[in-house]
GROMACS .gro file of C-alpha atoms in nm:
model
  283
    1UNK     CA    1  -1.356  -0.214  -2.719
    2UNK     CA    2  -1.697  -0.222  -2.617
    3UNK     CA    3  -1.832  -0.408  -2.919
    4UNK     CA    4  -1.526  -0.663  -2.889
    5UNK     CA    5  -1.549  -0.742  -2.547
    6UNK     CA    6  -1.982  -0.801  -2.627
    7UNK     CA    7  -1.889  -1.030  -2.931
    8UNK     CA    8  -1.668  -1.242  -2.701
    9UNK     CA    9  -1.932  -1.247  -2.486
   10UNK     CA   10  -2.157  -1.394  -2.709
   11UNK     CA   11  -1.903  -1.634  -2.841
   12UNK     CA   12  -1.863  -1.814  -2.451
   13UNK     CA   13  -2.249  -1.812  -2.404
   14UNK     CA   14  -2.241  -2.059  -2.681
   15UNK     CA   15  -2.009  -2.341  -2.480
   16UNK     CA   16  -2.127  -2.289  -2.149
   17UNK     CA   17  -2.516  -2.259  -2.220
   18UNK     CA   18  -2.585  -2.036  -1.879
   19UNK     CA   19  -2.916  -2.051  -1.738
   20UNK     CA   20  -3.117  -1.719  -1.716
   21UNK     CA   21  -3.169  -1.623  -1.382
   22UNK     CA   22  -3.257  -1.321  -1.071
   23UNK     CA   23  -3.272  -1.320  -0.704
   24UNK     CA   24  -3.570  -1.119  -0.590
   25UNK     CA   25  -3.672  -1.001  -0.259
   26UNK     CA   26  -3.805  -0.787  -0.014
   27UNK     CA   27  -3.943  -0.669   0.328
   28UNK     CA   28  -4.262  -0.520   0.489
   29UNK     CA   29  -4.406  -0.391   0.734
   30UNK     CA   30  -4.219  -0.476   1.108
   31UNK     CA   31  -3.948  -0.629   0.913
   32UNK     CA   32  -3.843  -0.307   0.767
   33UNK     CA   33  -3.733   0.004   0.933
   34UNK     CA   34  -3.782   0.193   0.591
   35UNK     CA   35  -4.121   0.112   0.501
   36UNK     CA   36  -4.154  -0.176   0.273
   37UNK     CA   37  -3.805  -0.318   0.046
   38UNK     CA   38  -3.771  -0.479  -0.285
   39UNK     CA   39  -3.501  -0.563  -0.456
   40UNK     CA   40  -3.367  -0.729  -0.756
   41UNK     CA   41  -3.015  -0.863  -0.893
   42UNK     CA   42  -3.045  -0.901  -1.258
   43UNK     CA   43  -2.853  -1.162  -1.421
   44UNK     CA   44  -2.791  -1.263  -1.804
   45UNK     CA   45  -2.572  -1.321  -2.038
   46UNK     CA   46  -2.293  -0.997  -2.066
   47UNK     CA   47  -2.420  -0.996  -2.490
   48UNK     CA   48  -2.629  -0.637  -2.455
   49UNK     CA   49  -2.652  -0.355  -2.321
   50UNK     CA   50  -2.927  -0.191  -2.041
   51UNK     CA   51  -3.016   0.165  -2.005
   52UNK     CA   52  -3.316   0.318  -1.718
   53UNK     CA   53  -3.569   0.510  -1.882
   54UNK     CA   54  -3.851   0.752  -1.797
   55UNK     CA   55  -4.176   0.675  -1.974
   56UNK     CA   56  -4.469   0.862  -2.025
   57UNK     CA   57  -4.775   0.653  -2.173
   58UNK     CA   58  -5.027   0.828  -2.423
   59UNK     CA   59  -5.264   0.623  -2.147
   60UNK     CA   60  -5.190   0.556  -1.805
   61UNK     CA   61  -4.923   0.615  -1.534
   62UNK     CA   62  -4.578   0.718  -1.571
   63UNK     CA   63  -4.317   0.457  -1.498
   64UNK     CA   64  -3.958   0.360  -1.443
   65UNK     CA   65  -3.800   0.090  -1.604
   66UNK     CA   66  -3.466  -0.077  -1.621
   67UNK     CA   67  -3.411  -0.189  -1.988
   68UNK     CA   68  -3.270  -0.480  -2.204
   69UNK     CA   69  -3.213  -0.277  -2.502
   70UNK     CA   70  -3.105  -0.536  -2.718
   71UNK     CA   71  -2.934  -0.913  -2.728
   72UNK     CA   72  -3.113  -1.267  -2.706
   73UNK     CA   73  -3.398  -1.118  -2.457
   74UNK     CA   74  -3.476  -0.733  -2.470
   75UNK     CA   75  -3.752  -0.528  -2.298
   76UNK     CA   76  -3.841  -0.421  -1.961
   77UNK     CA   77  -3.723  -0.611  -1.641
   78UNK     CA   78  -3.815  -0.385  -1.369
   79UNK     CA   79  -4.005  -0.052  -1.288
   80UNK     CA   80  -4.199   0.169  -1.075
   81UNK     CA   81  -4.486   0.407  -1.159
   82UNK     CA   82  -4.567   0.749  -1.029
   83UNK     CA   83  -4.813   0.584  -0.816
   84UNK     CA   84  -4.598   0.407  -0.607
   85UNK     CA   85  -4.620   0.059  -0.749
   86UNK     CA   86  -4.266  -0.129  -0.837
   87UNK     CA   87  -4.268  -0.475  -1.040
   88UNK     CA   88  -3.967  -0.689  -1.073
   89UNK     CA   89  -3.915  -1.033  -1.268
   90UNK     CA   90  -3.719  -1.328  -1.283
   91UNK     CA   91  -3.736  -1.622  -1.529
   92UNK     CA   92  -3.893  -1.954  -1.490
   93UNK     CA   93  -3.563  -2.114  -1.630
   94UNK     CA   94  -3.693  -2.405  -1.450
   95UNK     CA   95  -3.856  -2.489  -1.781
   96UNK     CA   96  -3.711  -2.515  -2.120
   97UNK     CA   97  -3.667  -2.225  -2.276
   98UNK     CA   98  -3.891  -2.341  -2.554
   99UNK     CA   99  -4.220  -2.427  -2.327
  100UNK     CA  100  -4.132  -2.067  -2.184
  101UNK     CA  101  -4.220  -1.905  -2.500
  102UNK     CA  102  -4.438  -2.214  -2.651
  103UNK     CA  103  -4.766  -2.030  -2.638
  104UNK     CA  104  -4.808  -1.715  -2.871
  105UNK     CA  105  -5.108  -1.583  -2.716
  106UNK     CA  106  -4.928  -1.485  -2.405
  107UNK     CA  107  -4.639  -1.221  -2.363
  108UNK     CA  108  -4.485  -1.035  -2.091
  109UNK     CA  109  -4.675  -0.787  -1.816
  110UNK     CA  110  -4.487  -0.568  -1.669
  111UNK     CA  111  -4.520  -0.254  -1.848
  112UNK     CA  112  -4.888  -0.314  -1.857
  113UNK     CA  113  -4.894  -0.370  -1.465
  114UNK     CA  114  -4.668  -0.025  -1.423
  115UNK     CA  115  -4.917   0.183  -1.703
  116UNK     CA  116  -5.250   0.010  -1.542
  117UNK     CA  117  -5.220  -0.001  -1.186
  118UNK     CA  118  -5.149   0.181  -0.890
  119UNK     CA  119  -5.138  -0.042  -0.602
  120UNK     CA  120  -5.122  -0.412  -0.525
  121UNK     CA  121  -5.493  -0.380  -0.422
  122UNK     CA  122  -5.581  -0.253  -0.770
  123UNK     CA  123  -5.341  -0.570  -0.919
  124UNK     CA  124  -5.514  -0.866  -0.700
  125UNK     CA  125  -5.850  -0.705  -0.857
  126UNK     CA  126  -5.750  -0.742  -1.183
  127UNK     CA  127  -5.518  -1.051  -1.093
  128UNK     CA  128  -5.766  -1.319  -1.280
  129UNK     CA  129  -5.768  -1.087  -1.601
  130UNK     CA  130  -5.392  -0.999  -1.629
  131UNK     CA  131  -5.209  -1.295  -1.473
  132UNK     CA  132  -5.309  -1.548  -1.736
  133UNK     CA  133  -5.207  -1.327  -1.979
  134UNK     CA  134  -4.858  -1.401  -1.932
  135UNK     CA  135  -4.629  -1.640  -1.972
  136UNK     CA  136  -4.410  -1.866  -1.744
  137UNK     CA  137  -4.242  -1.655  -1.521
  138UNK     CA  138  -4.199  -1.464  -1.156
  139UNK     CA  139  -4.311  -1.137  -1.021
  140UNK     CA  140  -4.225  -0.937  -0.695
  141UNK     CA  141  -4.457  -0.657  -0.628
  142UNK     CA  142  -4.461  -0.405  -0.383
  143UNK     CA  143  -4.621  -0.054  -0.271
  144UNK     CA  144  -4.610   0.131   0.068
  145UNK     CA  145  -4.873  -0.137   0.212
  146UNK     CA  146  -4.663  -0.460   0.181
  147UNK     CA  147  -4.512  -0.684  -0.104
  148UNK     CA  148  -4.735  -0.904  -0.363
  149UNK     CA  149  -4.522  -1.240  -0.487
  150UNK     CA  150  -4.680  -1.379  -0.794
  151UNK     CA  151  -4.555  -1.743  -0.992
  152UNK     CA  152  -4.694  -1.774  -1.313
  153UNK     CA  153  -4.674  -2.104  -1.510
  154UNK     CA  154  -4.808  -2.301  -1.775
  155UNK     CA  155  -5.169  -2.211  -1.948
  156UNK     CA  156  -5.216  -1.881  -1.764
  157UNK     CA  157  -5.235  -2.051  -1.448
  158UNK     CA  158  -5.019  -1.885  -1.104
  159UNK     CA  159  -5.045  -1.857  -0.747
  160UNK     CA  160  -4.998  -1.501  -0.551
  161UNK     CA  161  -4.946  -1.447  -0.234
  162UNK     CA  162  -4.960  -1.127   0.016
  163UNK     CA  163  -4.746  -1.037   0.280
  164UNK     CA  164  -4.745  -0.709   0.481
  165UNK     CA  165  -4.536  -0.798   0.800
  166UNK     CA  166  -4.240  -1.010   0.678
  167UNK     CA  167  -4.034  -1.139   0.404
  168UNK     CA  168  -4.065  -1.278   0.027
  169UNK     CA  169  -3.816  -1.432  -0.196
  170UNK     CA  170  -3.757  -1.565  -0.511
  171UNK     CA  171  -3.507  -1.684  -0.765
  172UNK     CA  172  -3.567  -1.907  -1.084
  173UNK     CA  173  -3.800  -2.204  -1.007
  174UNK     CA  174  -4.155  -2.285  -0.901
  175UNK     CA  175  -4.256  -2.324  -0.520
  176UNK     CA  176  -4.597  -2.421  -0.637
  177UNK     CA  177  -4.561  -2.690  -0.923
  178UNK     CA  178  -4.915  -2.744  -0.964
  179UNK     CA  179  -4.879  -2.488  -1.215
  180UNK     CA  180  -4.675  -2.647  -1.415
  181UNK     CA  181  -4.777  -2.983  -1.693
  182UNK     CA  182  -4.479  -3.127  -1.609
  183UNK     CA  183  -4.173  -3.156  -1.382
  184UNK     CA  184  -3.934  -2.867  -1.359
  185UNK     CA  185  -3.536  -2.877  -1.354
  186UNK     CA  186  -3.414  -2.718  -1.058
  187UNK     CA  187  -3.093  -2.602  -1.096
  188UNK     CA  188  -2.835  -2.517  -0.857
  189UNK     CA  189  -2.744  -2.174  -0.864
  190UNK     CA  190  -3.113  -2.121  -0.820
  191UNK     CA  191  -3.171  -2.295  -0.506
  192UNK     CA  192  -2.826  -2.152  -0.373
  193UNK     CA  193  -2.912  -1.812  -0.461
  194UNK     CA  194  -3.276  -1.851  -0.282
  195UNK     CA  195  -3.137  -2.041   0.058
  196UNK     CA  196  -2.858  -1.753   0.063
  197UNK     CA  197  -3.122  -1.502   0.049
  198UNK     CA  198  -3.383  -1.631   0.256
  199UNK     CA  199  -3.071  -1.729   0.538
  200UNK     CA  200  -2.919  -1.381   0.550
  201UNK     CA  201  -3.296  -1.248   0.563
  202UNK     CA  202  -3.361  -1.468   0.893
  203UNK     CA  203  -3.009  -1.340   1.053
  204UNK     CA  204  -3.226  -1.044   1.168
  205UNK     CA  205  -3.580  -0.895   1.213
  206UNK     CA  206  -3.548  -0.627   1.082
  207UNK     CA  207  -3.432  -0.447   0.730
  208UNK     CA  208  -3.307  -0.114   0.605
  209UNK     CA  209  -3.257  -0.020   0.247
  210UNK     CA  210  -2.849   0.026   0.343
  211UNK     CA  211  -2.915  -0.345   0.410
  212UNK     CA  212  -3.019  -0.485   0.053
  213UNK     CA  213  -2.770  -0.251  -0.148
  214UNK     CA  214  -2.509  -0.479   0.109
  215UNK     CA  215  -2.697  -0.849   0.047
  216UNK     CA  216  -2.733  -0.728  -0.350
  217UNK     CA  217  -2.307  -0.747  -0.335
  218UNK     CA  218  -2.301  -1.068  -0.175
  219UNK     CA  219  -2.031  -1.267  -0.346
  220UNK     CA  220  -2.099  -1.596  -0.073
  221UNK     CA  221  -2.103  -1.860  -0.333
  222UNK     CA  222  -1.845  -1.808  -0.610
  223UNK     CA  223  -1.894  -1.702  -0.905
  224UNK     CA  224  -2.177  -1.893  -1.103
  225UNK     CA  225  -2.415  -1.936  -0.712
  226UNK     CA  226  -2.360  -1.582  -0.536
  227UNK     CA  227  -2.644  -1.306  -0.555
  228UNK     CA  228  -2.405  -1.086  -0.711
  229UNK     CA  229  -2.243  -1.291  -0.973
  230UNK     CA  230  -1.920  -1.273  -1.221
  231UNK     CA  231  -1.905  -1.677  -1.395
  232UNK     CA  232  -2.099  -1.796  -1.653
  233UNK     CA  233  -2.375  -1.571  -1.634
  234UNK     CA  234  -2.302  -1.220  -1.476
  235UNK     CA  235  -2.482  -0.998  -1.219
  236UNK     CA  236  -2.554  -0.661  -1.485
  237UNK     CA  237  -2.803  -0.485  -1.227
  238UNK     CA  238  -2.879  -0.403  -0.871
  239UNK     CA  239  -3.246  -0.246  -0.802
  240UNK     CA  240  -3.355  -0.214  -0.423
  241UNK     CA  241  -3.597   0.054  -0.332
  242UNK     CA  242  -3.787   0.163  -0.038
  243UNK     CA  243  -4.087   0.319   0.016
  244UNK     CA  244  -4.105   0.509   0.332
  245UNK     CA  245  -4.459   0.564   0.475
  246UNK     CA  246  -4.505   0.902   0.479
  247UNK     CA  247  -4.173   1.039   0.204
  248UNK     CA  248  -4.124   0.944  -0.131
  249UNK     CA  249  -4.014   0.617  -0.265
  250UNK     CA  250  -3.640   0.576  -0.288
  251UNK     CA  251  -3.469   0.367  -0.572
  252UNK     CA  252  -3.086   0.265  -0.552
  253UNK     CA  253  -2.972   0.145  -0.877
  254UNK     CA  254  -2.641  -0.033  -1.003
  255UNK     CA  255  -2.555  -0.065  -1.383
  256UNK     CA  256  -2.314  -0.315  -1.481
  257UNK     CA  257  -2.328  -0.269  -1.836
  258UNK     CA  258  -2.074  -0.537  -2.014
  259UNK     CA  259  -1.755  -0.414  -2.099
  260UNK     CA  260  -1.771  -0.003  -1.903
  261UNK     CA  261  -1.782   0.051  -1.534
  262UNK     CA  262  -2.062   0.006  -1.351
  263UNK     CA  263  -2.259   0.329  -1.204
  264UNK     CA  264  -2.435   0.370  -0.918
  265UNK     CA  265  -2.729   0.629  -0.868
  266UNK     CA  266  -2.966   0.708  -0.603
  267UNK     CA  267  -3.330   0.842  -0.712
  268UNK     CA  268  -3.595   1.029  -0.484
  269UNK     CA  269  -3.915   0.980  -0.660
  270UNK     CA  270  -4.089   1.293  -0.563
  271UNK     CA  271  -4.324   1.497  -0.774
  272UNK     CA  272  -4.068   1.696  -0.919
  273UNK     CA  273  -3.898   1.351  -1.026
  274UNK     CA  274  -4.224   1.236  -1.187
  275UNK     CA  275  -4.247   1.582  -1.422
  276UNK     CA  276  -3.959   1.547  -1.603
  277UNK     CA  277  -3.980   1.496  -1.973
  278UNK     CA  278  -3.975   1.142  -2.081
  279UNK     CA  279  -3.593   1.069  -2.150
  280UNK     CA  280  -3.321   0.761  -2.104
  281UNK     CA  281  -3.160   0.876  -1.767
  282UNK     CA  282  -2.881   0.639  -1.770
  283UNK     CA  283  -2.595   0.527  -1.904
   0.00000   0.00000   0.00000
């Protein structure tokens, strides 16, 4: 059933041609009354399967991550370490796919951000020596101290910015297009999904964790525009975490694997969470 209901999957993504895409965001300091908030929808094509894993590194931190584990783009697409440091990612699908990937020398950085570092301070050290490692694409960070938002673009060049009291968010094209050689492609479920966000963000000055597992559902748009999404492309994951000042971060996950129902979990990364054996926790 399972395998049917992927291969059909696959067969659609080849007439409709969806656009990868994400809504990220967050909330820090006096905008949050849970310390600071991140959050991520994850949307792709429904032609793989995901599964969150515990890793444990020969070198460096533990981590978190939610997992691709196979189809047109596998690999990590969002984590948190035992330090307290989460990383999410959308794509730049502003830009053709091929200028995305055109240079070989550069790769993705999010596993190295969760093994390396341990706070944003330690990442805007190193920003000028990891950053232009990568390739096109967008990263919310955040730690108990506030919420990094970094846009990478085209020959290792990005722009990050810093916020501690207030809101970021992001969905799948460039703010900044200095970084980029040439013009971008907007499209429109990308600037829906970001003035949807950043509106129901603004209805209120304040955010709770409750909150972003609520906006993560939002279905304002249809089906192809809405942060949680069920048309061309479909919504397969739900991250939003919190990190409390003085308790341990909190992660709230949804897992909308293609073709099973989707499963919800709530995670209290404490110590005792962080000694467990490396393992696949879910599905």
């Amino acid at each position: 059933m399972r395998k049917s209901w992927l291969a059909l999957a696959s067969l659609l993504a080849l007439f409709h041609s969806p656009v990868n895409a994400c809504t990220l965001w967050g909330a820090a300091g006096v905008a949050s009354v849970d310390g600071t908030l991140l959050a991520k929808n994850r949307d792709w094509k429904p032609d793989h399967l995901q599964s969150l894993r515990l890793r444990h590194p020969q070198q460096g931190y533990a981590y978190l991550g939610l997992y691709a584990d196979n189809g047109s783009a596998p690999g990590i697409k969002a984590g948190v370490n035992e330090k307290g440091l989460a990383v999410v990612s959308a794509s730049a699908s502003s830009l053709p796919r091929a200028v995305r990937l055109a240079d070989s020398e550069r790769h993705g950085i999010l596993a190295q951000l969760l093994r390396d570092y341990g706070s944003l301070d330690e990442v805007a050290a190193a920003a000028d020596k990891v950053f232009p490692q990568s390739r096109p694409m967008f990263l919310l960070l955040a730690d108990a101290g506030g919420l990094m938002q970094v846009e990478i673009g085209q020959q290792g060049r990005y722009r990050l910015v810093r916020q501690q009291n207030g809101t970021l968010a992001h969905t799948n094209h460039y703010a900044d297009t200095a970084l980029l050689d040439a013009p971008q492609k907007v499209g429109v479920s990308s600037r829906t999904r970001l003035d949807r966000i950043q509106s129901l963000l603004a209805r209120q000055p304040q955010h709770s964790l409750a909150e972003f597992e609520k906006l993560s559902q939002d279905r304002h748009d249809g089906p192809d525009n809405s942060l949680w999404r069920n048309g061309h492309e479909y919504t397969l994951a739900g991250w939003q975490m919190a990190f409390p000042p003085a308790d341990a971060p909190k992660l709230h996950l949804v897992l909308a694997n293609p073709g099973a129902a989707p499963l919800t979990r709530d995670y209290t990364l404490d110590a005792a969470f962080w000694a467990q054996p490396a393992r696949t926790l879910l599905p």
